[in-house]
Short mmCIF file of C-alpha atoms and ligand atoms in Angstrom, two decimals:
data_model
loop_
_atom_site.label_atom_id
_atom_site.label_comp_id
_atom_site.label_asym_id
_atom_site.label_seq_id
_atom_site.Cartn_x
_atom_site.Cartn_y
_atom_site.Cartn_z
CA PHE A 1 0.00 0.00 0.00
CA PHE A 2 2.76 2.46 0.91
CA GLN A 3 5.53 2.89 -1.60
CA SER A 4 9.17 3.37 -0.73
CA PRO A 5 10.52 6.85 -1.60
CA ASP A 6 12.19 5.75 -4.84
CA LYS A 7 9.04 4.07 -6.14
CA VAL A 8 6.59 6.89 -5.68
CA ALA A 9 4.26 7.06 -8.68
CA GLU A 10 4.11 9.89 -11.18
CA LYS A 11 2.95 13.02 -9.33
CA GLN A 12 -0.45 14.24 -10.42
CA CYS A 13 -2.59 15.58 -7.65
CA PHE A 14 -2.06 18.86 -5.76
CA CYS A 15 -1.49 16.76 -2.65
CA GLU A 16 1.41 14.90 -4.29
CA LEU A 17 4.07 17.07 -2.71
CA LYS A 18 7.54 17.11 -4.17
CA GLY A 19 11.02 17.88 -2.88
CA ASN A 20 12.09 18.90 0.58
CA VAL A 21 9.89 20.18 3.36
CA ASP A 22 10.44 23.97 3.45
CA ASP A 23 13.22 25.12 5.81
CA CYS A 24 14.25 21.47 6.33
CA SER A 25 16.72 19.12 4.71
CA CYS A 26 14.25 16.26 4.69
CA SER A 27 12.11 15.22 1.73
CA VAL A 28 8.35 14.80 1.88
CA ASP A 29 8.71 11.27 0.49
CA THR A 30 11.03 10.27 3.30
CA VAL A 31 8.54 11.53 5.89
CA ASP A 32 5.68 9.73 4.13
CA TYR A 33 7.49 6.44 4.04
CA TYR A 34 8.93 6.62 7.55
CA ASN A 35 5.71 7.84 9.12
CA ASN A 36 3.22 5.63 7.34
CA VAL A 37 5.22 2.44 7.61
CA LYS A 38 7.17 2.79 10.84
CA ILE A 39 5.82 5.48 13.11
CA PHE A 40 2.07 5.75 12.63
CA PRO A 41 1.20 2.08 13.36
CA ARG A 42 3.31 2.11 16.55
CA LEU A 43 1.92 5.44 17.75
CA LYS A 44 -1.66 4.44 17.05
CA SER A 45 -1.31 1.43 19.29
CA LEU A 46 0.61 3.31 22.02
CA LEU A 47 -1.98 6.09 22.23
CA GLN A 48 -4.66 3.57 23.14
CA SER A 49 -2.91 2.71 26.40
CA ASN A 50 -4.26 3.99 29.72
CA TYR A 51 -1.32 6.30 30.26
CA PHE A 52 -1.85 8.17 27.01
CA ARG A 53 -5.62 8.09 26.56
CA PHE A 54 -6.55 10.14 29.64
CA PHE A 55 -5.85 13.85 29.35
CA LYS A 56 -6.52 16.32 32.13
CA VAL A 57 -7.83 19.61 30.85
CA ASN A 58 -9.93 22.58 31.90
CA LEU A 59 -12.59 23.23 29.28
CA HIS A 60 -14.39 25.79 31.44
CA ASN A 61 -12.00 28.74 31.35
CA ASP A 62 -13.38 32.05 30.16
CA CYS A 63 -11.95 33.47 26.98
CA PRO A 64 -9.30 35.99 28.12
CA PHE A 65 -9.51 38.04 24.95
CA TRP A 66 -13.17 38.75 24.23
CA LYS A 67 -16.45 38.34 26.06
CA ASP A 68 -18.84 37.24 23.37
CA VAL A 69 -17.63 33.71 22.67
CA ASP A 70 -20.05 32.18 20.19
CA PHE A 71 -20.85 28.57 20.86
CA GLU A 72 -21.53 27.93 17.23
CA CYS A 73 -20.94 24.27 17.22
CA ALA A 74 -24.02 22.93 15.57
CA MET A 75 -23.88 19.26 16.37
CA LYS A 76 -24.31 17.10 19.43
CA PHE A 77 -20.94 15.60 18.46
CA CYS A 78 -19.23 18.75 19.73
CA HIS A 79 -19.84 17.76 23.31
CA VAL A 80 -17.03 16.23 25.37
CA GLU A 81 -17.76 13.50 27.90
CA SER A 82 -15.43 13.73 30.88
CA CYS A 83 -14.44 10.64 32.84
CA GLU A 84 -16.01 9.38 36.03
CA GLU A 85 -13.52 8.47 38.72
CA LYS A 86 -14.33 4.76 38.52
CA ASP A 87 -13.30 4.69 34.85
CA LEU A 88 -9.79 5.98 35.52
CA PRO A 89 -6.63 4.04 36.29
CA VAL A 90 -5.86 3.95 40.03
CA GLU A 91 -3.04 6.45 39.80
CA LEU A 92 -5.25 9.05 38.16
CA GLN A 93 -8.17 8.48 40.56
CA ASP A 94 -6.03 9.70 43.47
CA ASP A 95 -5.39 12.80 41.51
CA ILE A 96 -9.05 13.86 41.48
CA ASP A 97 -9.90 12.90 45.06
CA ASP A 98 -10.11 16.40 46.43
CA LYS A 99 -11.45 18.01 43.34
CA PRO A 100 -14.97 19.46 43.28
CA LYS A 101 -17.53 17.29 41.54
CA LYS A 102 -18.10 17.80 37.88
CA GLU A 103 -20.53 20.52 36.92
CA ALA A 104 -23.54 19.72 34.79
CA PRO A 105 -22.83 20.32 31.11
CA LYS A 106 -23.79 23.74 29.91
CA ASP A 107 -26.89 23.73 27.74
CA LYS A 108 -25.27 25.98 25.22
CA TYR A 109 -22.84 23.19 24.32
CA LEU A 110 -25.64 20.79 23.46
CA LYS A 111 -27.72 21.79 20.51
CA GLU A 112 -28.84 18.38 19.40
CA ASN A 113 -31.68 19.44 17.16
CA GLN A 114 -29.87 22.08 15.20
CA VAL A 115 -29.17 21.77 11.54
CA LEU A 116 -25.80 20.30 10.61
CA GLY A 117 -23.19 22.94 10.03
CA CYS A 118 -23.65 26.56 10.93
CA LYS A 119 -23.94 28.50 7.73
CA GLU A 120 -24.14 31.97 9.20
CA ASP A 121 -22.95 34.72 6.91
CA TYR A 122 -19.78 35.62 8.73
CA ASN A 123 -18.00 37.17 5.79
CA LYS A 124 -19.31 40.60 6.69
CA GLU A 125 -17.25 40.43 9.84
CA LEU A 126 -14.22 38.77 8.37
CA ASP A 127 -12.12 41.86 8.56
CA LEU A 128 -12.98 42.76 12.12
CA VAL A 129 -10.13 42.35 14.52
CA ASN A 130 -10.80 42.58 18.19
CA LYS A 131 -8.40 45.26 19.29
CA SER A 132 -8.86 44.57 22.98
CA ILE A 133 -6.66 41.54 22.62
CA SER A 134 -3.45 43.50 22.80
CA GLU A 135 -4.14 45.04 26.20
CA LYS A 136 -5.48 41.81 27.60
CA GLN A 137 -2.53 39.97 26.17
CA HIS A 138 -0.23 42.30 27.95
CA GLU A 139 -1.89 41.70 31.33
CA GLU A 140 -1.90 37.96 30.82
CA LEU A 141 1.71 37.86 29.81
CA GLN A 142 2.65 40.02 32.76
CA LYS A 143 1.10 37.48 35.12
CA TRP A 144 2.75 34.71 33.21
CA SER A 145 6.25 36.07 33.42
CA GLU A 146 5.88 36.56 37.17
CA HIS A 147 5.25 32.86 37.50
CA ASP A 148 8.61 31.18 38.03
CA GLU A 149 7.78 27.64 37.09
CA ALA A 150 6.49 28.79 33.75
CA GLN A 151 9.63 30.58 32.64
CA ASP A 152 10.64 28.01 30.09
CA SER A 153 7.14 27.05 29.00
CA PHE A 154 5.63 27.86 25.64
CA CYS A 155 2.03 27.13 26.54
CA VAL A 156 -0.49 27.31 29.35
CA LEU A 157 -1.02 24.02 31.14
CA ASP A 158 -4.34 23.91 32.93
CA ASP A 159 -4.22 20.40 34.38
CA HIS A 160 -3.71 21.78 37.91
CA GLN A 161 -6.70 24.12 37.77
CA GLU A 162 -9.72 23.50 39.92
CA LYS A 163 -12.13 22.77 37.12
CA ALA A 164 -9.77 20.52 35.18
CA GLU A 165 -11.23 17.10 34.39
CA TYR A 166 -9.93 13.91 32.90
CA VAL A 167 -11.14 13.22 29.40
CA ASP A 168 -10.86 9.90 27.64
CA LEU A 169 -9.46 10.85 24.25
CA LEU A 170 -10.54 7.59 22.66
CA LEU A 171 -14.16 8.35 23.49
CA ASN A 172 -13.88 11.90 22.16
CA PRO A 173 -12.13 11.55 18.81
CA GLU A 174 -11.12 14.58 16.81
CA ARG A 175 -13.46 14.70 13.84
CA PHE A 176 -15.95 16.84 11.94
CA THR A 177 -18.11 18.78 14.37
CA GLY A 178 -19.73 21.39 12.16
CA TYR A 179 -17.91 24.15 14.06
CA GLN A 180 -17.52 26.94 11.53
CA GLY A 181 -18.71 30.42 10.72
CA ARG A 182 -17.75 33.59 12.54
CA SER A 183 -16.55 31.93 15.74
CA ALA A 184 -14.11 29.48 14.13
CA ASN A 185 -12.99 32.09 11.67
CA ARG A 186 -12.31 34.59 14.42
CA ILE A 187 -10.02 32.13 16.22
CA TRP A 188 -7.92 31.41 13.14
CA GLN A 189 -7.96 35.07 12.16
CA THR A 190 -6.73 36.10 15.60
CA ILE A 191 -4.04 33.47 15.61
CA TYR A 192 -2.71 34.57 12.24
CA LYS A 193 -3.25 38.30 12.40
CA GLU A 194 -2.66 39.12 16.02
CA ASN A 195 -0.31 36.48 17.25
CA CYS A 196 1.94 35.77 14.35
CA PHE A 197 4.81 37.89 13.24
CA LYS A 198 3.86 38.26 9.60
CA SER A 199 1.34 35.85 8.26
CA PRO A 200 0.35 35.58 4.63
CA LYS A 201 -3.29 35.53 5.60
CA VAL A 202 -5.11 38.32 3.85
CA SER A 203 -7.77 40.74 4.85
CA LYS A 204 -10.68 41.49 2.58
CA GLU A 205 -9.00 44.69 1.41
CA GLN A 206 -6.13 42.73 -0.02
CA SER A 207 -7.64 41.51 -3.21
CA SER A 208 -6.51 37.90 -3.34
CA TYR A 209 -4.05 35.34 -2.18
CA LYS A 210 -2.48 35.48 -5.62
CA GLN A 211 -1.67 39.14 -5.12
CA LEU A 212 -0.32 38.47 -1.67
CA MET A 213 1.91 35.73 -2.96
CA LYS A 214 3.44 38.16 -5.43
CA THR A 215 4.71 40.12 -2.48
CA LYS A 216 6.39 36.96 -1.16
CA VAL A 217 5.71 37.98 2.41
CA LEU A 218 6.86 34.69 3.85
CA ASP A 219 10.16 34.70 1.98
CA GLU A 220 11.02 38.07 3.45
CA THR A 221 10.64 37.01 7.06
CA CYS A 222 13.42 35.60 9.19
CA LEU A 223 13.71 31.89 9.88
CA GLU A 224 12.20 32.11 13.38
CA GLU A 225 9.12 33.88 12.05
CA ARG A 226 8.72 31.35 9.29
CA VAL A 227 9.05 28.50 11.76
CA PHE A 228 6.35 30.04 13.92
CA TYR A 229 3.99 30.51 10.99
CA ARG A 230 4.63 27.05 9.57
CA MET A 231 3.94 25.43 12.97
CA VAL A 232 0.56 27.12 13.31
CA SER A 233 -0.38 26.61 9.69
CA GLY A 234 0.68 22.94 9.98
CA LEU A 235 -1.58 22.53 13.00
CA HIS A 236 -4.45 24.20 11.13
CA ALA A 237 -3.89 21.91 8.13
CA SER A 238 -3.80 18.87 10.39
CA ILE A 239 -7.11 19.77 12.06
CA ASN A 240 -8.74 20.31 8.67
CA VAL A 241 -7.34 17.05 7.24
CA HIS A 242 -8.82 15.23 10.23
CA LEU A 243 -12.23 16.73 9.90
CA ALA A 244 -12.27 15.68 6.22
CA ALA A 245 -10.96 12.22 7.11
CA ASN A 246 -13.49 11.70 9.90
CA PHE A 247 -16.56 13.25 8.38
CA LEU A 248 -20.16 12.49 9.22
CA GLN A 249 -21.75 10.72 6.28
CA SER A 250 -24.48 8.32 5.30
CA GLU A 251 -23.94 4.59 5.11
CA LYS A 252 -24.66 4.69 1.42
CA ASP A 253 -21.67 6.76 0.38
CA SER A 254 -19.24 5.49 2.98
CA PRO A 255 -17.89 2.00 2.48
CA LEU A 256 -14.83 3.03 4.53
CA GLY A 257 -16.86 4.52 7.36
CA MET A 258 -16.91 3.34 10.94
CA VAL A 259 -20.39 2.66 12.30
CA SER A 260 -21.03 3.65 15.90
CA LYS A 261 -24.03 4.63 17.96
CA ASN A 262 -22.98 8.22 17.42
CA GLY A 263 -23.18 8.10 13.67
CA LEU A 264 -21.28 6.90 10.66
CA TRP A 265 -17.89 8.48 10.10
CA GLY A 266 -15.31 8.22 7.38
CA PRO A 267 -13.16 10.03 4.83
CA ASN A 268 -14.81 12.61 2.63
CA LEU A 269 -12.73 13.25 -0.46
CA LYS A 270 -14.88 16.17 -1.61
CA GLU A 271 -14.36 17.95 1.70
CA PHE A 272 -10.62 17.38 1.51
CA VAL A 273 -10.42 18.72 -2.06
CA ALA A 274 -12.57 21.74 -1.17
CA ARG A 275 -10.20 22.64 1.66
CA PHE A 276 -6.87 22.16 -0.08
CA SER A 277 -7.19 22.23 -3.88
CA PRO A 278 -5.45 25.06 -5.80
CA GLU A 279 -8.79 26.20 -7.23
CA THR A 280 -10.38 26.85 -3.84
CA THR A 281 -7.27 28.14 -2.05
CA TYR A 282 -5.56 30.19 -4.78
CA GLY A 283 -2.80 27.61 -4.79
CA GLU A 284 -2.16 27.94 -1.05
CA GLY A 285 -3.49 24.50 -0.09
CA GLU A 286 -0.31 22.74 -1.16
CA LYS A 287 1.77 25.06 1.04
CA TRP A 288 -0.51 24.42 4.01
CA LEU A 289 -0.03 20.69 3.53
CA ARG A 290 3.73 21.18 3.38
CA ASN A 291 3.48 23.05 6.69
CA LEU A 292 1.86 19.97 8.16
CA TYR A 293 5.09 18.09 7.36
CA PHE A 294 7.09 20.90 8.89
CA ALA A 295 5.18 20.77 12.18
CA TYR A 296 5.60 16.99 12.13
CA LEU A 297 9.39 17.27 11.76
CA VAL A 298 9.66 19.76 14.62
CA GLU A 299 7.72 17.52 17.01
CA LEU A 300 9.58 14.44 15.80
CA ARG A 301 12.87 16.14 16.60
CA ALA A 302 11.61 17.21 20.04
CA ILE A 303 10.71 13.63 20.92
CA ALA A 304 14.12 12.43 19.72
CA LYS A 305 15.80 15.08 21.85
CA VAL A 306 13.86 14.22 24.98
CA ALA A 307 14.20 10.45 24.46
CA PRO A 308 16.81 9.96 27.23
CA TYR A 309 14.44 11.62 29.70
CA LEU A 310 11.48 9.55 28.52
CA ARG A 311 13.44 6.31 28.87
CA ASN A 312 13.58 7.01 32.61
CA GLU A 313 9.84 7.60 32.92
CA GLU A 314 7.74 5.01 34.71
CA PHE A 315 4.50 5.72 32.82
CA PHE A 316 2.79 4.70 36.01
CA THR A 317 -0.94 4.07 36.06
CA GLY A 318 -0.97 1.42 38.79
CA ILE A 319 -1.49 -1.55 36.49
CA GLU A 320 1.87 -3.27 36.48
CA LYS A 321 1.52 -5.38 33.35
CA SER A 322 0.25 -2.61 31.12
CA ASP A 323 2.72 -0.07 32.55
CA LYS A 324 5.53 -2.40 31.55
CA GLU A 325 4.05 -2.82 28.08
CA VAL A 326 3.85 0.97 27.71
CA ARG A 327 7.50 1.37 28.72
CA LEU A 328 8.51 -1.21 26.11
CA ALA A 329 6.32 0.38 23.45
CA VAL A 330 7.67 3.88 24.22
CA ASN A 331 11.21 2.58 24.06
CA ASP A 332 10.50 0.90 20.73
CA ILE A 333 9.03 4.05 19.22
CA LEU A 334 11.88 6.20 20.58
CA ASN A 335 14.38 3.89 18.87
CA VAL A 336 12.54 4.33 15.57
CA ILE A 337 12.28 8.10 16.01
CA GLU A 338 15.95 8.49 16.93
CA ALA A 339 16.94 6.53 13.84
CA PHE A 340 15.02 8.92 11.54
CA PRO A 341 17.59 9.89 8.91
CA SER A 342 17.05 13.61 8.56
CA HIS A 343 15.98 15.41 11.72
CA PHE A 344 15.01 19.09 11.89
CA ASP A 345 18.02 21.05 13.11
CA GLU A 346 16.84 23.47 15.77
CA SER A 347 20.36 24.73 16.40
CA ILE A 348 19.98 27.00 13.36
CA MET A 349 17.37 29.03 15.23
CA PHE A 350 17.90 31.95 17.60
CA ASN A 351 21.54 32.24 16.63
CA GLY A 352 23.16 35.61 16.85
CA VAL A 353 19.79 37.31 17.20
CA ASN A 354 18.42 39.51 19.85
CA ILE A 355 17.33 37.46 22.90
CA ASN A 356 14.03 39.29 22.68
CA LEU A 357 13.16 37.35 19.57
CA LYS A 358 13.16 34.11 21.53
CA ASN A 359 11.02 35.67 24.24
CA GLU A 360 8.66 37.08 21.66
CA PHE A 361 8.40 33.69 20.01
CA ARG A 362 7.55 32.10 23.37
CA GLU A 363 5.06 34.78 24.32
CA LYS A 364 3.29 34.59 21.01
CA PHE A 365 2.96 30.86 21.23
CA LEU A 366 1.75 31.19 24.78
CA ASN A 367 -1.03 33.43 23.51
CA ILE A 368 -2.04 30.87 20.96
CA SER A 369 -2.53 28.34 23.72
CA ARG A 370 -4.67 30.91 25.58
CA ILE A 371 -6.81 31.61 22.53
CA MET A 372 -7.95 27.99 22.75
CA ASP A 373 -10.16 29.11 25.67
CA CYS A 374 -12.14 31.14 23.13
CA VAL A 375 -13.00 28.16 20.91
CA GLY A 376 -16.80 27.80 20.90
CA CYS A 377 -17.03 24.03 20.51
CA ASP A 378 -16.07 21.70 23.32
CA LYS A 379 -14.47 19.00 21.24
CA CYS A 380 -12.54 21.45 19.09
CA ARG A 381 -11.41 23.21 22.27
CA LEU A 382 -10.25 19.91 23.76
CA TRP A 383 -8.19 18.94 20.72
CA GLY A 384 -7.05 22.51 20.13
CA LYS A 385 -5.75 22.67 23.70
CA LEU A 386 -4.13 19.27 23.54
CA GLN A 387 -2.38 20.04 20.27
CA THR A 388 -1.15 23.48 21.27
CA GLN A 389 0.07 22.08 24.60
CA GLY A 390 1.85 19.30 22.71
CA MET A 391 3.41 21.81 20.33
CA GLY A 392 4.34 24.08 23.24
CA THR A 393 5.99 21.13 24.98
CA ALA A 394 7.98 20.39 21.83
CA LEU A 395 9.15 24.02 21.71
CA LYS A 396 10.10 23.89 25.39
CA ILE A 397 12.22 20.79 24.72
CA LEU A 398 13.89 22.38 21.72
CA PHE A 399 14.42 25.89 23.03
CA SER A 400 14.41 25.95 26.82
CA GLY A 401 18.17 25.54 26.71
CA LYS A 402 18.23 22.47 28.91
CA PHE A 403 19.61 20.22 26.20
CA GLU A 404 22.40 22.49 25.05
CA HIS A 405 24.90 19.64 24.96
CA ASN A 406 23.11 17.89 22.13
CA THR A 407 25.30 17.96 19.05
CA LEU A 408 24.80 16.91 15.48
CA GLU A 409 27.44 14.44 14.26
CA ASN A 410 27.22 12.85 10.82
CA ASN A 411 23.58 13.85 10.68
CA ILE A 412 22.86 11.96 13.92
CA TYR A 413 22.17 13.73 17.18
CA VAL A 414 24.50 12.75 19.99
CA THR A 415 23.33 13.47 23.50
CA ASP A 416 26.37 14.00 25.73
CA HIS A 417 24.45 15.10 28.78
CA PRO A 418 21.06 13.51 28.39
CA ILE A 419 19.10 15.14 31.17
CA ARG A 420 19.76 18.23 33.19
CA ASP A 421 18.37 18.04 36.71
CA ASP A 422 16.24 21.10 36.21
CA PHE A 423 14.46 19.74 33.16
CA LYS A 424 11.10 18.32 34.20
CA MET A 425 8.07 17.19 32.28
CA ARG A 426 4.63 16.89 33.77
CA ARG A 427 2.42 13.94 32.91
CA SER A 428 0.09 16.20 30.95
CA GLU A 429 3.04 17.48 28.89
CA ILE A 430 4.09 13.96 27.95
CA VAL A 431 0.51 12.97 27.12
CA ALA A 432 -0.02 16.15 25.08
CA LEU A 433 3.29 15.80 23.24
CA PHE A 434 2.65 12.22 22.13
CA ASN A 435 -0.99 12.81 21.27
CA ALA A 436 -0.22 16.00 19.36
CA PHE A 437 2.46 14.18 17.43
CA GLY A 438 -0.02 11.34 16.93
CA ARG A 439 -2.45 13.82 15.31
CA LEU A 440 0.18 15.07 12.84
CA SER A 441 1.23 11.51 12.16
CA SER A 442 -2.31 10.42 11.43
CA SER A 443 -2.89 13.45 9.17
CA ILE A 444 0.10 12.41 7.07
CA TYR A 445 -1.29 8.89 6.97
CA TYR A 446 -4.74 10.15 5.87
CA LEU A 447 -3.11 12.31 3.23
CA GLU A 448 -1.78 9.13 1.62
CA LEU A 449 -5.28 7.73 1.68
CA PHE A 450 -6.69 10.80 -0.07
CA ARG A 451 -3.81 10.74 -2.58
CA ASN A 452 -4.61 7.17 -3.46
CA GLN A 453 -8.27 8.05 -3.97
CA LEU A 454 -7.28 10.91 -6.28
CA ARG A 455 -4.83 8.85 -8.37
C1 FAD B 1 -8.67 25.39 17.49
C2 FAD B 1 -9.68 24.89 16.49
C3 FAD B 1 -10.00 23.55 16.48
C4 FAD B 1 -10.96 23.07 15.57
N1 FAD B 1 -11.28 21.75 15.59
C5 FAD B 1 -12.23 21.30 14.77
C6 FAD B 1 -12.65 19.94 14.82
O1 FAD B 1 -12.16 19.15 15.62
N2 FAD B 1 -13.63 19.54 13.97
C7 FAD B 1 -14.21 20.41 13.08
O2 FAD B 1 -15.11 19.99 12.34
N3 FAD B 1 -13.83 21.70 13.00
C8 FAD B 1 -12.87 22.16 13.83
N4 FAD B 1 -12.50 23.46 13.76
C9 FAD B 1 -13.05 24.31 12.70
C10 FAD B 1 -12.23 24.20 11.39
O3 FAD B 1 -10.85 24.30 11.61
C11 FAD B 1 -12.63 25.31 10.40
O4 FAD B 1 -12.43 26.55 11.03
C12 FAD B 1 -14.07 25.21 9.94
O5 FAD B 1 -14.31 23.95 9.37
C13 FAD B 1 -14.39 26.31 8.90
O6 FAD B 1 -13.54 26.14 7.79
P1 FAD B 1 -13.30 27.28 6.71
O7 FAD B 1 -13.44 26.64 5.37
O8 FAD B 1 -14.15 28.45 7.00
O9 FAD B 1 -11.77 27.69 6.84
P2 FAD B 1 -10.88 27.72 8.14
O10 FAD B 1 -10.23 26.40 8.33
O11 FAD B 1 -11.69 28.25 9.27
O12 FAD B 1 -9.73 28.75 7.76
C14 FAD B 1 -9.95 30.15 7.72
C15 FAD B 1 -9.07 30.73 6.62
O13 FAD B 1 -7.69 30.47 6.96
C16 FAD B 1 -6.95 30.12 5.79
N5 FAD B 1 -6.36 28.78 6.01
C17 FAD B 1 -7.00 27.59 5.99
N6 FAD B 1 -6.13 26.61 6.29
C18 FAD B 1 -4.93 27.19 6.48
C19 FAD B 1 -3.65 26.69 6.82
N7 FAD B 1 -3.43 25.39 7.05
N8 FAD B 1 -2.62 27.56 6.94
C20 FAD B 1 -2.82 28.89 6.74
N9 FAD B 1 -4.02 29.42 6.44
C21 FAD B 1 -5.07 28.59 6.31
C22 FAD B 1 -7.94 30.15 4.63
O14 FAD B 1 -7.84 31.40 4.03
C23 FAD B 1 -9.28 30.02 5.29
O15 FAD B 1 -10.29 30.65 4.56
C24 FAD B 1 -11.58 23.97 14.66
C25 FAD B 1 -11.24 25.32 14.68
C26 FAD B 1 -10.33 25.80 15.59
C27 FAD B 1 -10.01 27.26 15.62
#
């Protein structure tokens, strides 16, 4: 089913990406082969284990940037079921002992009888940017920088907050929810326009993407800015690939679908093409897909870099047999990841530049993790938080400076001083990192599926 890099068929479709991933020395074909054959199957199985399937998250935070969060998710499938204590592994049950009992779900999250997909005309507001964000941002960041523990973090972790609850990720899969319209658009718009350095996203005044591309905005930015943009765009692409790959459909047109009591789900080629084809995206779709590979390579490298630390983790859930299996499975996947032939080289970043650039990079990413509290659909918020926390954890590993002794020799990273005493990872960081990487990995896998359908 998957072809080795040298046997890849004649390229035809827009999603048949050629050459190297931008700003990396690694080819798309290498990632496809390595991911689809070696990494994805291992990760898929690992992420079903008790240690990795339960994620502690606070989905009840108020949006720090604007008051009128629209809960525009139109389907009952947007709702997240949190775990009851009895369903959790022993180790995690202790963790919620003194927590207040779960609140009843808010009615606004459950709009079972609404029409699928919210088709509100949001275009009239597309250009509006909420200016209050900057002031708010400032306050939030001020608080953040006063918080010692958080100094080397790139994202907000809310697992310690009072209203945080365990969620079983396997029972709440990331898939099409119908979340769209003004609310979803405002989140992406804010991420690109407010929080990024210079994004090629256009406002309505700028006539088209084509025109924007002529200005080559991205090419003119420095590496760090491009990395930032590519990470976010890669995450965005991954989310949109997933919603096309796990789309609600009827039995009739879905031989590949999975039947469950919550509906019939499966890949929707039309949806994928509509989101990424050159015709509908002014040729940008291909670049967004390439950014997915970029984000993948950054997280892959972070896991390789933190491998010595992870090899000392117990992955304790209180069930001896399965904990041992998880340790073996993690070790196996770390071996595969470390042997990847062409890792992203983070040492090229933040060299000889003003230290403020690194801080700015961290602060901007921190804001992106905070914007997730403004997402008006529970399930999208859950996966948005998990993936930004995973990405933030990867950035912390790469840029917190606690692995400075890692050197690149003959294209292989050598870790002289594997773990510094002051480098610590929380359980939620490990869970988020692996699950976030799992999302990117599965997007690349689904991309192959769509490619094959288009051939
Ligand atoms: C954090 C978050 C999580 C979400 N999770 C889900 C989910 O689990 N299930 C679900 O069904 N929906 C989810 N959504 C909604 C989904 O991402 C889309 O916003 C929605 O389907 C509407 O799509 P759209 O066609 O309007 O374009 P959007 O995806 O909303 O994009 C807005 C604009 O950004 C540009 N753009 C699109 N992709 C990229 C890219 N990769 N890089 C750069 N620019 C881009 C395009 O110009 C596009 O018009 C989520 C949204 C957010 C903000």
